[in-house]
Amino acid sequence: MSTAPNPYFAQPARPRMFSRPWHRYAWAPVPLLSMSLLACLPFIVAAYRGVISWWIAGAYTAGSATVLGFAIVQPKVNGWFAVAVWALMITAVVHVFLLDREGPGGKTYK
């Protein structure tokens, strides 16, 4: 049996979110700079590129829309709303950093 690689059994290349290492640092502050209005943008791009599922992008979009709606309507909310907004922002930034992380040997986690 031949040990040469067979292109028929090769797995397709995994889609990438970042084409350059510095792109991770350019995308990560987007949720914080926009204060949740654009928190969903990196995830919509990642879903479009096939890096994550669309339901994840939908969850961040729903969170961003909720925060934007509360900012427009400005209902009387308690202090937990501010905690929830900051939790969304920090989670979004950390999730962007983890999108294309590389493990030992340069292997990209799926």
Coordinates of N, CA and C in Angstrom, one line a residue:
M1 N 0.8 -1.2 0.0 CA 0.0 0.0 0.0 C 0.9 1.2 0.0
S2 N 0.5 2.2 -0.8 CA 1.3 3.4 -0.9 C 1.1 4.3 0.3
T3 N 2.1 5.0 0.7 CA 2.0 5.9 1.9 C 1.9 7.3 1.4
A4 N 1.8 7.5 0.1 CA 1.6 8.9 -0.5 C 0.2 9.4 -0.1
P5 N 0.1 10.7 0.2 CA -1.2 11.3 0.5 C -2.2 11.2 -0.6
N6 N -3.3 10.8 -0.3 CA -4.4 10.6 -1.2 C -5.3 11.8 -1.2
P7 N -5.5 12.6 -2.3 CA -6.3 13.8 -2.2 C -7.8 13.5 -2.0
Y8 N -8.2 12.2 -2.3 CA -9.6 11.9 -2.1 C -10.0 11.8 -0.7
F9 N -9.0 11.5 0.2 CA -9.3 11.3 1.6 C -8.8 12.5 2.5
A10 N -8.3 13.5 1.8 CA -7.9 14.7 2.5 C -9.1 15.5 3.0
Q11 N -9.0 16.0 4.2 CA -10.1 16.8 4.7 C -9.9 18.2 4.1
P12 N -11.0 18.9 3.8 CA -11.0 20.3 3.3 C -10.4 21.2 4.4
A13 N -9.8 22.2 3.9 CA -9.2 23.2 4.8 C -10.3 23.9 5.6
R14 N -10.0 24.1 6.9 CA -11.0 24.7 7.8 C -11.1 26.2 7.5
P15 N -12.3 26.7 7.4 CA -12.4 28.2 7.1 C -11.7 29.0 8.3
R16 N -11.2 30.1 7.9 CA -10.5 30.9 8.9 C -11.2 32.3 9.0
M17 N -11.1 32.8 10.2 CA -11.7 34.1 10.5 C -10.6 35.2 10.2
F18 N -9.4 34.9 10.6 CA -8.3 35.9 10.5 C -7.3 35.4 9.5
S19 N -7.0 36.2 8.5 CA -5.9 35.8 7.5 C -4.5 36.2 8.0
R20 N -4.5 37.1 8.9 CA -3.2 37.5 9.5 C -3.3 37.5 11.0
P21 N -2.2 37.2 11.7 CA -2.3 37.2 13.2 C -2.8 38.5 13.8
W22 N -2.4 39.6 13.3 CA -2.8 40.9 13.9 C -4.3 41.2 13.7
H23 N -5.0 40.5 12.8 CA -6.4 40.8 12.6 C -7.2 40.4 13.9
R24 N -6.8 39.5 14.6 CA -7.5 39.1 15.9 C -7.5 40.3 16.8
Y25 N -6.4 41.1 16.9 CA -6.4 42.3 17.7 C -7.2 43.5 17.1
A26 N -7.4 43.4 15.8 CA -8.2 44.5 15.2 C -9.6 44.2 15.4
W27 N -10.1 43.0 15.4 CA -11.5 42.7 15.5 C -12.0 42.6 17.0
A28 N -11.1 42.3 17.9 CA -11.5 42.1 19.3 C -12.1 43.3 19.9
P29 N -11.6 44.5 19.7 CA -12.2 45.7 20.4 C -13.5 46.2 19.8
V30 N -13.9 45.6 18.7 CA -15.1 46.1 18.0 C -16.3 46.1 19.0
P31 N -16.6 45.0 19.7 CA -17.7 45.1 20.6 C -17.6 46.2 21.7
L32 N -16.4 46.4 22.2 CA -16.3 47.4 23.3 C -16.3 48.8 22.7
L33 N -15.8 49.1 21.5 CA -15.8 50.4 20.9 C -17.2 50.8 20.6
S34 N -18.0 49.9 20.2 CA -19.4 50.2 19.8 C -20.4 50.1 20.9
M35 N -19.9 49.6 22.1 CA -20.7 49.4 23.3 C -22.0 48.7 22.9
S36 N -21.8 47.5 22.3 CA -22.8 46.5 22.0 C -23.6 46.7 20.7
L37 N -23.6 47.9 20.1 CA -24.3 48.1 18.9 C -23.7 47.2 17.8
L38 N -22.4 47.1 17.7 CA -21.8 46.3 16.7 C -21.1 45.0 17.3
A39 N -21.6 44.6 18.5 CA -21.0 43.4 19.1 C -21.2 42.2 18.2
C40 N -22.3 42.2 17.4 CA -22.6 41.0 16.6 C -21.8 41.0 15.3
L41 N -21.2 42.1 14.9 CA -20.6 42.2 13.6 C -19.4 41.2 13.4
P42 N -18.5 41.0 14.3 CA -17.5 39.9 14.1 C -18.1 38.5 13.9
F43 N -19.2 38.3 14.6 CA -19.8 37.0 14.6 C -20.6 36.7 13.3
I44 N -21.2 37.8 12.8 CA -21.9 37.7 11.5 C -20.8 37.4 10.4
V45 N -19.7 38.1 10.5 CA -18.6 37.8 9.5 C -18.1 36.4 9.7
A46 N -17.9 35.9 10.9 CA -17.4 34.6 11.1 C -18.4 33.5 10.7
A47 N -19.7 33.8 10.9 CA -20.7 32.8 10.4 C -20.7 32.8 8.9
Y48 N -20.6 34.0 8.2 CA -20.6 34.1 6.8 C -19.4 33.3 6.2
R49 N -18.2 33.3 6.9 CA -17.0 32.6 6.5 C -17.1 31.2 6.8
G50 N -18.1 30.7 7.6 CA -18.2 29.3 8.0 C -17.4 28.9 9.2
V51 N -16.9 29.9 10.0 CA -16.1 29.6 11.1 C -17.0 29.1 12.3
I52 N -18.1 29.8 12.5 CA -19.1 29.4 13.5 C -20.4 29.2 12.9
S53 N -21.3 28.7 13.8 CA -22.7 28.4 13.3 C -23.5 29.8 13.3
W54 N -24.5 29.8 12.5 CA -25.4 31.0 12.4 C -26.1 31.3 13.7
W55 N -26.4 30.2 14.5 CA -27.2 30.5 15.7 C -26.3 31.3 16.7
I56 N -25.0 31.1 16.7 CA -24.2 31.9 17.6 C -24.2 33.4 17.2
A57 N -24.1 33.6 15.9 CA -24.2 35.0 15.4 C -25.6 35.6 15.7
G58 N -26.6 34.8 15.6 CA -28.0 35.2 16.0 C -28.1 35.5 17.5
A59 N -27.5 34.8 18.3 CA -27.5 35.1 19.8 C -26.8 36.4 20.1
Y60 N -25.7 36.7 19.4 CA -25.0 38.0 19.7 C -25.8 39.1 19.0
T61 N -26.5 38.9 17.9 CA -27.3 39.9 17.3 C -28.5 40.2 18.2
A62 N -29.1 39.1 18.8 CA -30.2 39.4 19.7 C -29.8 40.1 21.0
G63 N -28.6 39.8 21.5 CA -28.1 40.6 22.6 C -27.8 42.0 22.3
S64 N -27.2 42.3 21.1 CA -27.0 43.6 20.7 C -28.3 44.4 20.5
A65 N -29.3 43.8 19.9 CA -30.6 44.4 19.6 C -31.3 44.7 20.9
T66 N -31.2 43.8 21.9 CA -31.8 44.1 23.2 C -31.1 45.3 23.9
V67 N -29.8 45.3 23.9 CA -29.1 46.5 24.5 C -29.5 47.8 23.8
L68 N -29.5 47.7 22.5 CA -29.8 48.9 21.7 C -31.3 49.4 22.0
G69 N -32.2 48.4 22.1 CA -33.6 48.7 22.4 C -33.7 49.4 23.8
F70 N -33.0 48.8 24.7 CA -33.0 49.4 26.1 C -32.4 50.8 26.1
A71 N -31.4 51.0 25.3 CA -30.7 52.3 25.2 C -31.7 53.4 24.6
I72 N -32.5 52.9 23.6 CA -33.4 53.9 23.0 C -34.6 54.2 23.9
V73 N -35.2 53.1 24.5 CA -36.4 53.3 25.3 C -36.1 53.8 26.7
Q74 N -34.9 53.5 27.2 CA -34.5 53.8 28.5 C -35.5 53.6 29.6
P75 N -35.9 52.3 29.8 CA -36.8 52.0 30.9 C -36.0 52.0 32.2
K76 N -36.8 52.1 33.3 CA -36.1 52.0 34.6 C -35.7 50.6 34.8
V77 N -34.4 50.4 34.9 CA -33.8 49.1 35.1 C -32.9 49.2 36.3
N78 N -32.7 48.0 37.0 CA -31.8 48.0 38.1 C -30.4 47.9 37.7
G79 N -29.5 47.7 38.6 CA -28.1 47.6 38.4 C -27.7 46.4 37.6
W80 N -28.5 45.4 37.6 CA -28.2 44.1 37.0 C -28.1 44.3 35.4
F81 N -28.8 45.3 34.9 CA -28.7 45.5 33.5 C -27.3 45.9 33.0
A82 N -26.7 46.8 33.8 CA -25.3 47.2 33.5 C -24.4 46.0 33.6
V83 N -24.6 45.2 34.6 CA -23.8 44.0 34.7 C -24.0 43.1 33.5
A84 N -25.2 42.9 33.0 CA -25.5 42.1 31.8 C -24.9 42.6 30.6
V85 N -24.9 44.0 30.4 CA -24.3 44.6 29.2 C -22.8 44.4 29.3
W86 N -22.1 44.6 30.4 CA -20.7 44.4 30.5 C -20.3 42.9 30.3
A87 N -21.2 42.0 30.8 CA -20.9 40.6 30.6 C -21.0 40.2 29.1
L88 N -22.0 40.8 28.4 CA -22.1 40.6 26.9 C -20.8 41.1 26.2
M89 N -20.4 42.3 26.6 CA -19.2 42.9 25.9 C -17.9 42.0 26.2
I90 N -17.7 41.7 27.4 CA -16.5 40.9 27.8 C -16.6 39.5 27.1
T91 N -17.7 38.9 27.1 CA -17.9 37.6 26.5 C -17.6 37.7 25.0
A92 N -18.1 38.7 24.3 CA -17.9 38.9 22.9 C -16.4 39.1 22.6
V93 N -15.7 39.9 23.4 CA -14.3 40.2 23.1 C -13.5 38.9 23.3
V94 N -13.8 38.1 24.4 CA -13.1 36.9 24.6 C -13.4 35.9 23.5
H95 N -14.7 35.8 23.0 CA -15.0 34.9 22.0 C -14.4 35.2 20.7
V96 N -14.2 36.5 20.4 CA -13.5 36.9 19.1 C -12.0 36.4 19.2
F97 N -11.4 36.6 20.4 CA -10.0 36.1 20.6 C -9.9 34.6 20.4
L98 N -10.9 33.9 20.7 CA -10.9 32.4 20.6 C -11.3 31.8 19.3
L99 N -11.7 32.7 18.3 CA -12.2 32.2 17.1 C -11.2 31.3 16.3
D100 N -10.0 31.7 16.1 CA -9.0 31.0 15.4 C -7.8 30.7 16.2
R101 N -7.9 30.4 17.4 CA -6.7 30.1 18.2 C -6.0 28.9 17.8
E102 N -4.7 28.9 18.0 CA -3.9 27.8 17.6 C -3.4 27.1 18.8
G103 N -3.3 25.8 18.7 CA -2.9 25.0 19.8 C -1.4 24.6 19.6
P104 N -0.9 23.6 20.3 CA 0.4 23.2 20.2 C 0.7 22.7 18.8
G105 N 1.9 23.0 18.2 CA 2.2 22.6 16.9 C 1.5 23.4 15.8
G106 N 0.9 24.5 16.1 CA 0.2 25.3 15.1 C -1.1 24.8 14.7
K107 N -1.6 23.8 15.4 CA -2.9 23.2 15.0 C -4.1 24.1 15.4
T108 N -5.0 24.4 14.5 CA -6.1 25.3 14.8 C -7.2 24.5 15.4
Y109 N -7.7 24.9 16.6 CA -8.9 24.3 17.2 C -10.1 24.5 16.4
K110 N -11.0 23.5 16.4 CA -12.2 23.7 15.7 C -13.3 24.1 16.6

